[in-house]
Amino acid sequence: MMKQEKNNRSLRKNILLFIGVLVSSFILHEVHGQDEKPSLLWEVTGNNIQTSYLYGSIHILPKADYEMKEKVVSAFEKADQVVLELDMDQPGLQMAIMKHMQMKEGMTLDQLFSSEDYAKVDKEVKAALGVGLENFNTFKPFFLISLLTAKLMGKELESFEQTFVQMAKDQQKEVLGLETIEFQASIFDRIPYEEQALDVLDLVNDKERNIDLFEEMIGYYQEENIEELYQILKKELSGENELEVMLHERNQKWVADFKGFAADKSSFFAVGAGHLGGELGVVTLLKEAGYQVTPVF
């Protein structure tokens, strides 16, 4: 029972990364400084930068839950350039993602799963994608979690990032990235492949639990409640150093790089909504760096 409970928690951590790590999509309580009405969109001003905007997204979600609000469209139109977690209009993006999904040291999925479990996962992959697990035998298990999670969310899915890329193309705006594919993929080299494989099995065996978790997160997202989303992440990313590596360290780097993007051009930043809230969230860190950060309603 203890092992199963641990696996369930570990899976939920990986599913929550589906909000915060963009690679997979291409495919609150008492919190410091939280005395403002919830918002996913923030205006950022200050010395030596152009007025810019910060938006918290969910990288992929059911079409029925997708809404691009007018305030977001307006802020996007005001900006000169678009900055996502990853530059999603770069040439050869899909091939680069596939390259960096490979496990290291010759590890393969058929080494991580028993023959019985391999067959079970293979069945789910075929149902989701129409091709067998052998096509992904050298891929990191978390990639399967992303694919199977998308299947759980339904047939019709939408992506804010893909919409922003198309909007940028239509408005002739450059799309830039806060991180590289190499960096995002490397995050999952720090989680043992064996643990990731257990997470895959847990997803296959406990679909309803994870559907409920997504519905809870989408509910908070629709309320624009970045603090509640952060609290869920904080609870689930409870392993040693996980919260620091997957959220806080990245937030701090993004804020340090903020001026470099916004100094000369008004920028529209879009990152996973789970990165915005909390004492070490992007909103608070931008304020501590001396910027004026104002919610947009």
PDB file of C-alpha atoms in Angstrom:
ATOM      1  CA  MET A   1       0.000   0.000   0.000  1.00  0.00           C
ATOM      2  CA  MET A   2       2.821   2.421   0.852  1.00  0.00           C
ATOM      3  CA  LYS A   3       4.555   1.702  -2.464  1.00  0.00           C
ATOM      4  CA  GLN A   4       1.343   2.254  -4.432  1.00  0.00           C
ATOM      5  CA  GLU A   5       0.699   5.533  -2.587  1.00  0.00           C
ATOM      6  CA  LYS A   6       4.225   6.685  -3.395  1.00  0.00           C
ATOM      7  CA  ASN A   7       3.717   5.841  -7.068  1.00  0.00           C
ATOM      8  CA  ASN A   8       0.438   7.756  -7.179  1.00  0.00           C
ATOM      9  CA  ARG A   9       2.111  10.856  -5.730  1.00  0.00           C
ATOM     10  CA  SER A  10       5.010  10.552  -8.156  1.00  0.00           C
ATOM     11  CA  LEU A  11       2.647  10.318 -11.098  1.00  0.00           C
ATOM     12  CA  ARG A  12       0.758  13.383  -9.987  1.00  0.00           C
ATOM     13  CA  LYS A  13       4.058  15.264  -9.907  1.00  0.00           C
ATOM     14  CA  ASN A  14       4.746  14.357 -13.519  1.00  0.00           C
ATOM     15  CA  ILE A  15       1.222  15.227 -14.600  1.00  0.00           C
ATOM     16  CA  LEU A  16       1.561  18.640 -12.981  1.00  0.00           C
ATOM     17  CA  LEU A  17       4.678  19.187 -15.043  1.00  0.00           C
ATOM     18  CA  PHE A  18       2.380  18.956 -18.041  1.00  0.00           C
ATOM     19  CA  ILE A  19       1.343  22.484 -17.053  1.00  0.00           C
ATOM     20  CA  GLY A  20       4.837  23.780 -16.395  1.00  0.00           C
ATOM     21  CA  VAL A  21       7.119  22.113 -18.974  1.00  0.00           C
ATOM     22  CA  LEU A  22       6.437  23.080 -22.564  1.00  0.00           C
ATOM     23  CA  VAL A  23       8.201  20.195 -24.300  1.00  0.00           C
ATOM     24  CA  SER A  24       5.402  17.815 -23.397  1.00  0.00           C
ATOM     25  CA  SER A  25       2.749  20.057 -24.867  1.00  0.00           C
ATOM     26  CA  PHE A  26       4.342  20.155 -28.225  1.00  0.00           C
ATOM     27  CA  ILE A  27       3.290  17.297 -28.183  1.00  0.00           C
ATOM     28  CA  LEU A  28      -4.288  30.365  -2.559  1.00  0.00           C
ATOM     29  CA  HIS A  29      -3.736  29.889   0.805  1.00  0.00           C
ATOM     30  CA  GLU A  30      -1.235  31.950   2.804  1.00  0.00           C
ATOM     31  CA  VAL A  31       1.255  33.294   0.285  1.00  0.00           C
ATOM     32  CA  HIS A  32       3.613  36.270   0.506  1.00  0.00           C
ATOM     33  CA  GLY A  33       2.227  39.434  -1.059  1.00  0.00           C
ATOM     34  CA  GLN A  34      -1.057  37.912  -2.223  1.00  0.00           C
ATOM     35  CA  ASP A  35      -3.597  40.620  -1.504  1.00  0.00           C
ATOM     36  CA  GLU A  36      -4.800  41.206  -5.051  1.00  0.00           C
ATOM     37  CA  LYS A  37      -7.682  39.843  -7.054  1.00  0.00           C
ATOM     38  CA  PRO A  38      -6.647  36.686  -8.951  1.00  0.00           C
ATOM     39  CA  SER A  39      -5.406  37.194 -12.505  1.00  0.00           C
ATOM     40  CA  LEU A  40      -3.496  35.262 -15.140  1.00  0.00           C
ATOM     41  CA  LEU A  41      -2.399  38.451 -16.927  1.00  0.00           C
ATOM     42  CA  TRP A  42      -0.009  41.052 -15.490  1.00  0.00           C
ATOM     43  CA  GLU A  43       1.386  44.321 -16.821  1.00  0.00           C
ATOM     44  CA  VAL A  44       5.074  44.840 -16.045  1.00  0.00           C
ATOM     45  CA  THR A  45       6.653  48.305 -16.066  1.00  0.00           C
ATOM     46  CA  GLY A  46       9.838  49.816 -14.677  1.00  0.00           C
ATOM     47  CA  ASN A  47      13.045  51.640 -15.397  1.00  0.00           C
ATOM     48  CA  ASN A  48      14.987  50.567 -18.470  1.00  0.00           C
ATOM     49  CA  ILE A  49      12.287  48.294 -19.879  1.00  0.00           C
ATOM     50  CA  GLN A  50       9.403  48.733 -22.261  1.00  0.00           C
ATOM     51  CA  THR A  51       5.915  48.084 -20.897  1.00  0.00           C
ATOM     52  CA  SER A  52       5.442  44.324 -21.157  1.00  0.00           C
ATOM     53  CA  TYR A  53       2.942  41.632 -20.202  1.00  0.00           C
ATOM     54  CA  LEU A  54       3.140  38.310 -18.350  1.00  0.00           C
ATOM     55  CA  TYR A  55       0.521  35.613 -18.931  1.00  0.00           C
ATOM     56  CA  GLY A  56       0.081  32.264 -17.199  1.00  0.00           C
ATOM     57  CA  SER A  57      -1.015  29.490 -19.535  1.00  0.00           C
ATOM     58  CA  ILE A  58      -1.906  25.838 -19.471  1.00  0.00           C
ATOM     59  CA  HIS A  59       0.041  24.418 -22.376  1.00  0.00           C
ATOM     60  CA  ILE A  60      -2.680  22.012 -23.436  1.00  0.00           C
ATOM     61  CA  LEU A  61      -6.263  21.512 -22.288  1.00  0.00           C
ATOM     62  CA  PRO A  62      -9.650  20.302 -23.554  1.00  0.00           C
ATOM     63  CA  LYS A  63     -11.222  22.516 -26.199  1.00  0.00           C
ATOM     64  CA  ALA A  64     -14.357  22.849 -24.071  1.00  0.00           C
ATOM     65  CA  ASP A  65     -12.287  24.535 -21.326  1.00  0.00           C
ATOM     66  CA  TYR A  66     -10.262  26.764 -23.639  1.00  0.00           C
ATOM     67  CA  GLU A  67     -10.922  30.502 -23.678  1.00  0.00           C
ATOM     68  CA  MET A  68      -8.751  33.269 -25.059  1.00  0.00           C
ATOM     69  CA  LYS A  69      -9.972  36.355 -23.221  1.00  0.00           C
ATOM     70  CA  GLU A  70     -10.120  39.760 -24.857  1.00  0.00           C
ATOM     71  CA  LYS A  71      -7.706  41.261 -22.318  1.00  0.00           C
ATOM     72  CA  VAL A  72      -5.081  38.720 -23.412  1.00  0.00           C
ATOM     73  CA  VAL A  73      -5.618  39.465 -27.092  1.00  0.00           C
ATOM     74  CA  SER A  74      -5.329  43.194 -26.367  1.00  0.00           C
ATOM     75  CA  ALA A  75      -2.078  42.807 -24.429  1.00  0.00           C
ATOM     76  CA  PHE A  76      -0.662  40.568 -27.149  1.00  0.00           C
ATOM     77  CA  GLU A  77      -1.441  43.159 -29.823  1.00  0.00           C
ATOM     78  CA  LYS A  78       0.362  45.872 -27.844  1.00  0.00           C
ATOM     79  CA  ALA A  79       3.594  43.882 -27.608  1.00  0.00           C
ATOM     80  CA  ASP A  80       6.379  43.968 -30.197  1.00  0.00           C
ATOM     81  CA  GLN A  81       7.533  40.393 -29.635  1.00  0.00           C
ATOM     82  CA  VAL A  82       6.441  37.144 -27.990  1.00  0.00           C
ATOM     83  CA  VAL A  83       8.492  35.208 -25.418  1.00  0.00           C
ATOM     84  CA  LEU A  84       7.421  31.647 -24.570  1.00  0.00           C
ATOM     85  CA  GLU A  85       9.138  29.021 -22.430  1.00  0.00           C
ATOM     86  CA  LEU A  86      10.362  27.566 -25.713  1.00  0.00           C
ATOM     87  CA  ASP A  87      10.766  29.135 -29.157  1.00  0.00           C
ATOM     88  CA  MET A  88       8.035  27.131 -30.835  1.00  0.00           C
ATOM     89  CA  ASP A  89       8.449  28.441 -34.364  1.00  0.00           C
ATOM     90  CA  GLN A  90      12.117  27.511 -34.706  1.00  0.00           C
ATOM     91  CA  PRO A  91      12.978  25.299 -37.711  1.00  0.00           C
ATOM     92  CA  GLY A  92      13.315  21.584 -37.001  1.00  0.00           C
ATOM     93  CA  LEU A  93      11.618  21.812 -33.617  1.00  0.00           C
ATOM     94  CA  GLN A  94       9.861  18.458 -33.770  1.00  0.00           C
ATOM     95  CA  MET A  95      13.027  16.605 -34.787  1.00  0.00           C
ATOM     96  CA  ALA A  96      14.975  18.301 -32.004  1.00  0.00           C
ATOM     97  CA  ILE A  97      12.347  17.299 -29.432  1.00  0.00           C
ATOM     98  CA  MET A  98      12.488  13.676 -30.569  1.00  0.00           C
ATOM     99  CA  LYS A  99      16.284  13.702 -30.354  1.00  0.00           C
ATOM    100  CA  HIS A 100      16.292  14.919 -26.769  1.00  0.00           C
ATOM    101  CA  MET A 101      13.591  12.498 -25.653  1.00  0.00           C
ATOM    102  CA  GLN A 102      16.049   9.610 -25.933  1.00  0.00           C
ATOM    103  CA  MET A 103      17.196   7.895 -22.736  1.00  0.00           C
ATOM    104  CA  LYS A 104      20.875   7.861 -21.910  1.00  0.00           C
ATOM    105  CA  GLU A 105      23.296   4.929 -21.621  1.00  0.00           C
ATOM    106  CA  GLY A 106      21.340   2.708 -24.005  1.00  0.00           C
ATOM    107  CA  MET A 107      18.366   2.292 -21.683  1.00  0.00           C
ATOM    108  CA  THR A 108      15.126   1.097 -23.325  1.00  0.00           C
ATOM    109  CA  LEU A 109      11.535   0.740 -22.179  1.00  0.00           C
ATOM    110  CA  ASP A 110      11.557  -3.031 -22.524  1.00  0.00           C
ATOM    111  CA  GLN A 111      14.313  -3.039 -19.898  1.00  0.00           C
ATOM    112  CA  LEU A 112      12.226  -0.929 -17.542  1.00  0.00           C
ATOM    113  CA  PHE A 113       8.917  -2.835 -17.857  1.00  0.00           C
ATOM    114  CA  SER A 114       8.186  -6.487 -17.240  1.00  0.00           C
ATOM    115  CA  SER A 115       6.777  -8.307 -20.291  1.00  0.00           C
ATOM    116  CA  GLU A 116       3.290  -8.129 -18.755  1.00  0.00           C
ATOM    117  CA  ASP A 117       3.518  -4.420 -18.000  1.00  0.00           C
ATOM    118  CA  TYR A 118       5.062  -3.690 -21.402  1.00  0.00           C
ATOM    119  CA  ALA A 119       2.058  -5.334 -23.069  1.00  0.00           C
ATOM    120  CA  LYS A 120      -0.326  -3.286 -20.932  1.00  0.00           C
ATOM    121  CA  VAL A 121       1.379   0.014 -21.798  1.00  0.00           C
ATOM    122  CA  ASP A 122       1.660  -1.018 -25.446  1.00  0.00           C
ATOM    123  CA  LYS A 123      -2.129  -1.465 -25.564  1.00  0.00           C
ATOM    124  CA  GLU A 124      -2.689   2.044 -24.189  1.00  0.00           C
ATOM    125  CA  VAL A 125      -0.189   3.613 -26.583  1.00  0.00           C
ATOM    126  CA  LYS A 126      -1.824   1.902 -29.556  1.00  0.00           C
ATOM    127  CA  ALA A 127      -5.240   3.134 -28.436  1.00  0.00           C
ATOM    128  CA  ALA A 128      -3.922   6.687 -28.059  1.00  0.00           C
ATOM    129  CA  LEU A 129      -1.674   6.981 -31.095  1.00  0.00           C
ATOM    130  CA  GLY A 130      -2.441   4.085 -33.420  1.00  0.00           C
ATOM    131  CA  VAL A 131       1.155   2.806 -33.256  1.00  0.00           C
ATOM    132  CA  GLY A 132       2.886   0.401 -30.881  1.00  0.00           C
ATOM    133  CA  LEU A 133       5.214   1.041 -27.967  1.00  0.00           C
ATOM    134  CA  GLU A 134       8.175  -0.287 -29.950  1.00  0.00           C
ATOM    135  CA  ASN A 135       8.201   3.044 -31.791  1.00  0.00           C
ATOM    136  CA  PHE A 136       9.110   4.765 -28.511  1.00  0.00           C
ATOM    137  CA  ASN A 137      11.347   2.099 -26.977  1.00  0.00           C
ATOM    138  CA  THR A 138      14.312   4.445 -26.465  1.00  0.00           C
ATOM    139  CA  PHE A 139      12.219   7.393 -25.225  1.00  0.00           C
ATOM    140  CA  LYS A 140      12.178   8.692 -21.662  1.00  0.00           C
ATOM    141  CA  PRO A 141       9.097   7.329 -19.887  1.00  0.00           C
ATOM    142  CA  PHE A 142       7.847  10.830 -19.028  1.00  0.00           C
ATOM    143  CA  PHE A 143       7.238  11.347 -22.764  1.00  0.00           C
ATOM    144  CA  LEU A 144       4.718   8.499 -22.650  1.00  0.00           C
ATOM    145  CA  ILE A 145       3.086  10.152 -19.641  1.00  0.00           C
ATOM    146  CA  SER A 146       2.613  13.302 -21.702  1.00  0.00           C
ATOM    147  CA  LEU A 147       1.129  11.400 -24.631  1.00  0.00           C
ATOM    148  CA  LEU A 148      -1.195   9.276 -22.511  1.00  0.00           C
ATOM    149  CA  THR A 149      -2.248  12.224 -20.380  1.00  0.00           C
ATOM    150  CA  ALA A 150      -3.254  14.119 -23.520  1.00  0.00           C
ATOM    151  CA  LYS A 151      -5.378  11.111 -24.461  1.00  0.00           C
ATOM    152  CA  LEU A 152      -7.104  11.228 -21.063  1.00  0.00           C
ATOM    153  CA  MET A 153      -8.010  14.863 -21.662  1.00  0.00           C
ATOM    154  CA  GLY A 154     -10.075  13.974 -24.733  1.00  0.00           C
ATOM    155  CA  LYS A 155      -9.945  14.096 -28.514  1.00  0.00           C
ATOM    156  CA  GLU A 156     -10.305  17.837 -29.018  1.00  0.00           C
ATOM    157  CA  LEU A 157      -7.467  19.747 -27.387  1.00  0.00           C
ATOM    158  CA  GLU A 158      -6.253  23.318 -27.613  1.00  0.00           C
ATOM    159  CA  SER A 159      -2.914  24.969 -26.892  1.00  0.00           C
ATOM    160  CA  PHE A 160      -2.427  28.588 -25.867  1.00  0.00           C
ATOM    161  CA  GLU A 161       1.163  28.467 -27.087  1.00  0.00           C
ATOM    162  CA  GLN A 162       0.207  27.208 -30.532  1.00  0.00           C
ATOM    163  CA  THR A 163      -2.391  29.967 -30.728  1.00  0.00           C
ATOM    164  CA  PHE A 164       0.184  32.573 -29.698  1.00  0.00           C
ATOM    165  CA  VAL A 165       2.589  31.312 -32.360  1.00  0.00           C
ATOM    166  CA  GLN A 166      -0.093  31.666 -35.031  1.00  0.00           C
ATOM    167  CA  MET A 167      -1.072  35.112 -33.728  1.00  0.00           C
ATOM    168  CA  ALA A 168       2.582  36.168 -33.860  1.00  0.00           C
ATOM    169  CA  LYS A 169       2.834  34.950 -37.439  1.00  0.00           C
ATOM    170  CA  ASP A 170      -0.316  36.819 -38.416  1.00  0.00           C
ATOM    171  CA  GLN A 171       0.960  40.011 -36.756  1.00  0.00           C
ATOM    172  CA  GLN A 172       4.535  39.539 -38.000  1.00  0.00           C
ATOM    173  CA  LYS A 173       6.032  39.344 -34.528  1.00  0.00           C
ATOM    174  CA  GLU A 174       9.132  37.412 -33.553  1.00  0.00           C
ATOM    175  CA  VAL A 175       8.774  34.448 -31.183  1.00  0.00           C
ATOM    176  CA  LEU A 176      11.600  33.867 -28.690  1.00  0.00           C
ATOM    177  CA  GLY A 177      12.243  31.277 -25.981  1.00  0.00           C
ATOM    178  CA  LEU A 178      13.246  31.512 -22.319  1.00  0.00           C
ATOM    179  CA  GLU A 179      14.721  28.006 -22.453  1.00  0.00           C
ATOM    180  CA  THR A 180      16.059  25.474 -24.945  1.00  0.00           C
ATOM    181  CA  ILE A 181      14.758  22.015 -25.746  1.00  0.00           C
ATOM    182  CA  GLU A 182      17.981  20.594 -24.371  1.00  0.00           C
ATOM    183  CA  PHE A 183      17.408  22.214 -20.998  1.00  0.00           C
ATOM    184  CA  GLN A 184      13.761  21.228 -20.686  1.00  0.00           C
ATOM    185  CA  ALA A 185      14.482  17.615 -21.618  1.00  0.00           C
ATOM    186  CA  SER A 186      17.428  17.499 -19.184  1.00  0.00           C
ATOM    187  CA  ILE A 187      15.061  18.111 -16.273  1.00  0.00           C
ATOM    188  CA  PHE A 188      13.785  14.567 -16.698  1.00  0.00           C
ATOM    189  CA  ASP A 189      17.249  13.059 -16.728  1.00  0.00           C
ATOM    190  CA  ARG A 190      17.327  14.034 -13.049  1.00  0.00           C
ATOM    191  CA  ILE A 191      14.363  11.776 -12.268  1.00  0.00           C
ATOM    192  CA  PRO A 192      15.320   8.048 -12.325  1.00  0.00           C
ATOM    193  CA  TYR A 193      13.925   6.310 -15.387  1.00  0.00           C
ATOM    194  CA  GLU A 194      12.717   3.463 -13.172  1.00  0.00           C
ATOM    195  CA  GLU A 195      10.562   5.895 -11.206  1.00  0.00           C
ATOM    196  CA  GLN A 196       9.207   7.386 -14.410  1.00  0.00           C
ATOM    197  CA  ALA A 197       8.287   3.889 -15.618  1.00  0.00           C
ATOM    198  CA  LEU A 198       6.311   3.302 -12.408  1.00  0.00           C
ATOM    199  CA  ASP A 199       4.524   6.577 -13.090  1.00  0.00           C
ATOM    200  CA  VAL A 200       3.514   5.342 -16.545  1.00  0.00           C
ATOM    201  CA  LEU A 201       2.021   2.205 -15.029  1.00  0.00           C
ATOM    202  CA  ASP A 202       0.203   4.214 -12.408  1.00  0.00           C
ATOM    203  CA  LEU A 203      -1.322   6.417 -15.094  1.00  0.00           C
ATOM    204  CA  VAL A 204      -2.498   3.364 -17.008  1.00  0.00           C
ATOM    205  CA  ASN A 205      -3.933   1.772 -13.853  1.00  0.00           C
ATOM    206  CA  ASP A 206      -5.524   4.826 -12.223  1.00  0.00           C
ATOM    207  CA  LYS A 207      -7.027   7.006 -14.946  1.00  0.00           C
ATOM    208  CA  GLU A 208      -9.948   8.344 -12.939  1.00  0.00           C
ATOM    209  CA  ARG A 209      -7.756   9.764 -10.178  1.00  0.00           C
ATOM    210  CA  ASN A 210      -5.732  11.758 -12.656  1.00  0.00           C
ATOM    211  CA  ILE A 211      -8.740  12.968 -14.606  1.00  0.00           C
ATOM    212  CA  ASP A 212     -10.069  14.357 -11.311  1.00  0.00           C
ATOM    213  CA  LEU A 213      -6.759  16.093 -10.658  1.00  0.00           C
ATOM    214  CA  PHE A 214      -6.801  17.788 -14.041  1.00  0.00           C
ATOM    215  CA  GLU A 215     -10.365  18.927 -13.564  1.00  0.00           C
ATOM    216  CA  GLU A 216      -9.382  20.505 -10.246  1.00  0.00           C
ATOM    217  CA  MET A 217      -6.478  22.359 -11.831  1.00  0.00           C
ATOM    218  CA  ILE A 218      -8.538  23.525 -14.789  1.00  0.00           C
ATOM    219  CA  GLY A 219     -11.137  24.851 -12.349  1.00  0.00           C
ATOM    220  CA  TYR A 220      -8.547  26.977 -10.582  1.00  0.00           C
ATOM    221  CA  TYR A 221      -7.184  28.077 -13.952  1.00  0.00           C
ATOM    222  CA  GLN A 222     -10.577  29.282 -15.091  1.00  0.00           C
ATOM    223  CA  GLU A 223     -10.821  31.247 -11.842  1.00  0.00           C
ATOM    224  CA  GLU A 224      -7.383  32.733 -12.711  1.00  0.00           C
ATOM    225  CA  ASN A 225      -6.233  31.626  -9.271  1.00  0.00           C
ATOM    226  CA  ILE A 226      -2.473  31.333  -9.671  1.00  0.00           C
ATOM    227  CA  GLU A 227      -1.952  30.903  -5.947  1.00  0.00           C
ATOM    228  CA  GLU A 228      -4.109  27.785  -5.700  1.00  0.00           C
ATOM    229  CA  LEU A 229      -2.336  26.324  -8.730  1.00  0.00           C
ATOM    230  CA  TYR A 230       0.987  26.970  -7.052  1.00  0.00           C
ATOM    231  CA  GLN A 231      -0.189  25.356  -3.821  1.00  0.00           C
ATOM    232  CA  ILE A 232      -1.058  22.172  -5.725  1.00  0.00           C
ATOM    233  CA  LEU A 233       2.389  22.150  -7.292  1.00  0.00           C
ATOM    234  CA  LYS A 234       4.023  22.792  -3.942  1.00  0.00           C
ATOM    235  CA  LYS A 235       2.177  19.849  -2.424  1.00  0.00           C
ATOM    236  CA  GLU A 236       2.853  17.404  -5.241  1.00  0.00           C
ATOM    237  CA  LEU A 237       6.480  18.348  -5.907  1.00  0.00           C
ATOM    238  CA  SER A 238       7.409  17.271  -2.413  1.00  0.00           C
ATOM    239  CA  GLY A 239      10.476  15.158  -3.170  1.00  0.00           C
ATOM    240  CA  GLU A 240      13.992  16.253  -2.375  1.00  0.00           C
ATOM    241  CA  ASN A 241      14.869  19.363  -4.407  1.00  0.00           C
ATOM    242  CA  GLU A 242      12.045  18.794  -6.916  1.00  0.00           C
ATOM    243  CA  LEU A 243      10.261  22.087  -6.293  1.00  0.00           C
ATOM    244  CA  GLU A 244      13.540  23.970  -6.546  1.00  0.00           C
ATOM    245  CA  VAL A 245      14.692  22.323  -9.774  1.00  0.00           C
ATOM    246  CA  MET A 246      11.405  22.240 -11.617  1.00  0.00           C
ATOM    247  CA  LEU A 247       9.909  25.549 -10.520  1.00  0.00           C
ATOM    248  CA  HIS A 248      11.902  27.923  -8.345  1.00  0.00           C
ATOM    249  CA  GLU A 249      15.271  27.769 -10.096  1.00  0.00           C
ATOM    250  CA  ARG A 250      13.637  28.273 -13.469  1.00  0.00           C
ATOM    251  CA  ASN A 251      11.556  31.189 -12.159  1.00  0.00           C
ATOM    252  CA  GLN A 252      14.657  32.926 -10.854  1.00  0.00           C
ATOM    253  CA  LYS A 253      16.483  32.519 -14.148  1.00  0.00           C
ATOM    254  CA  TRP A 254      13.523  33.834 -16.128  1.00  0.00           C
ATOM    255  CA  VAL A 255      13.295  36.952 -13.975  1.00  0.00           C
ATOM    256  CA  ALA A 256      17.057  37.513 -14.289  1.00  0.00           C
ATOM    257  CA  ASP A 257      16.678  37.323 -18.080  1.00  0.00           C
ATOM    258  CA  PHE A 258      13.539  39.488 -18.182  1.00  0.00           C
ATOM    259  CA  LYS A 259      15.313  42.787 -18.787  1.00  0.00           C
ATOM    260  CA  GLY A 260      17.270  41.343 -21.689  1.00  0.00           C
ATOM    261  CA  PHE A 261      14.044  40.705 -23.557  1.00  0.00           C
ATOM    262  CA  ALA A 262      12.065  43.800 -22.516  1.00  0.00           C
ATOM    263  CA  ALA A 263      14.768  46.482 -22.576  1.00  0.00           C
ATOM    264  CA  ASP A 264      14.203  47.551 -26.168  1.00  0.00           C
ATOM    265  CA  LYS A 265      10.905  45.923 -27.131  1.00  0.00           C
ATOM    266  CA  SER A 266       7.559  45.553 -25.439  1.00  0.00           C
ATOM    267  CA  SER A 267       7.256  41.804 -24.834  1.00  0.00           C
ATOM    268  CA  PHE A 268       4.404  39.392 -24.241  1.00  0.00           C
ATOM    269  CA  PHE A 269       5.655  36.604 -21.944  1.00  0.00           C
ATOM    270  CA  ALA A 270       3.631  33.387 -21.625  1.00  0.00           C
ATOM    271  CA  VAL A 271       4.713  30.673 -19.175  1.00  0.00           C
ATOM    272  CA  GLY A 272       2.969  27.888 -17.299  1.00  0.00           C
ATOM    273  CA  ALA A 273       0.482  29.318 -14.802  1.00  0.00           C
ATOM    274  CA  GLY A 274       2.010  27.262 -11.993  1.00  0.00           C
ATOM    275  CA  HIS A 275       5.127  29.434 -12.242  1.00  0.00           C
ATOM    276  CA  LEU A 276       3.349  32.691 -11.395  1.00  0.00           C
ATOM    277  CA  GLY A 277       2.212  32.240  -7.787  1.00  0.00           C
ATOM    278  CA  GLY A 278       4.001  31.781  -4.474  1.00  0.00           C
ATOM    279  CA  GLU A 279       6.844  33.500  -2.652  1.00  0.00           C
ATOM    280  CA  LEU A 280       9.277  32.391  -5.360  1.00  0.00           C
ATOM    281  CA  GLY A 281       6.813  32.777  -8.217  1.00  0.00           C
ATOM    282  CA  VAL A 282       7.538  34.978 -11.196  1.00  0.00           C
ATOM    283  CA  VAL A 283       5.086  37.691 -10.091  1.00  0.00           C
ATOM    284  CA  THR A 284       6.676  38.106  -6.654  1.00  0.00           C
ATOM    285  CA  LEU A 285      10.226  37.831  -8.001  1.00  0.00           C
ATOM    286  CA  LEU A 286       9.583  40.532 -10.594  1.00  0.00           C
ATOM    287  CA  LYS A 287       8.309  42.834  -7.839  1.00  0.00           C
ATOM    288  CA  GLU A 288      11.354  42.108  -5.694  1.00  0.00           C
ATOM    289  CA  ALA A 289      13.555  42.929  -8.706  1.00  0.00           C
ATOM    290  CA  GLY A 290      12.065  46.434  -8.708  1.00  0.00           C
ATOM    291  CA  TYR A 291       9.439  46.157 -11.424  1.00  0.00           C
ATOM    292  CA  GLN A 292       5.849  47.335 -11.063  1.00  0.00           C
ATOM    293  CA  VAL A 293       3.666  44.296 -11.641  1.00  0.00           C
ATOM    294  CA  THR A 294      -0.052  45.034 -11.954  1.00  0.00           C
ATOM    295  CA  PRO A 295      -2.880  42.528 -12.518  1.00  0.00           C
ATOM    296  CA  VAL A 296      -4.946  43.105 -15.657  1.00  0.00           C
ATOM    297  CA  PHE A 297      -8.684  42.424 -15.389  1.00  0.00           C
TER     298      PHE A 297
END
